[in-house]
Amino acid sequence: MEPEYDLSRMKKRPNPYAQQLKKQVTISIGIDVIEYFENMAQEAGISSQELINIYLQDCVVSQRKLSLDKAVD
């Protein structure tokens, strides 16, 4: 790499768009659902929050709709 491209001297600054990418929310989730995602996340080597976000993002991208007739509490 050329000396003039030395990125180690570059000043760090926060991403101005980071707050627009995610929003913190509080929701109640069943214990069985939490355990399910925690086990899957552990197998995948990522956090359960990250796994849940990936799963929900997949629902958004694929426009997956839940049939509420079959949903249970």
Coordinates of C-alpha atoms in Angstrom, one line a residue, residues 36-37 40 51-68:
Y36 CA -35.8 -21.3 20.7
F37 CA -34.0 -18.3 19.2
M40 CA -30.5 -21.4 17.3
L51 CA -30.8 -13.8 14.8
I52 CA -34.3 -12.4 15.6
N53 CA -33.5 -9.3 13.5
I54 CA -32.2 -11.4 10.6
Y55 CA -35.4 -13.6 10.8
L56 CA -37.7 -10.6 10.9
Q57 CA -35.8 -8.9 8.1
D58 CA -36.3 -12.0 6.0
C59 CA -40.0 -11.8 6.6
V60 CA -40.0 -8.2 5.4
V61 CA -38.0 -9.0 2.3
S62 CA -40.1 -12.0 1.3
Q63 CA -43.4 -10.2 2.3
R64 CA -44.2 -13.2 4.5
K65 CA -47.7 -12.9 6.0
L66 CA -48.8 -14.7 9.2
S67 CA -52.1 -16.5 9.2
L68 CA -53.7 -15.2 12.5

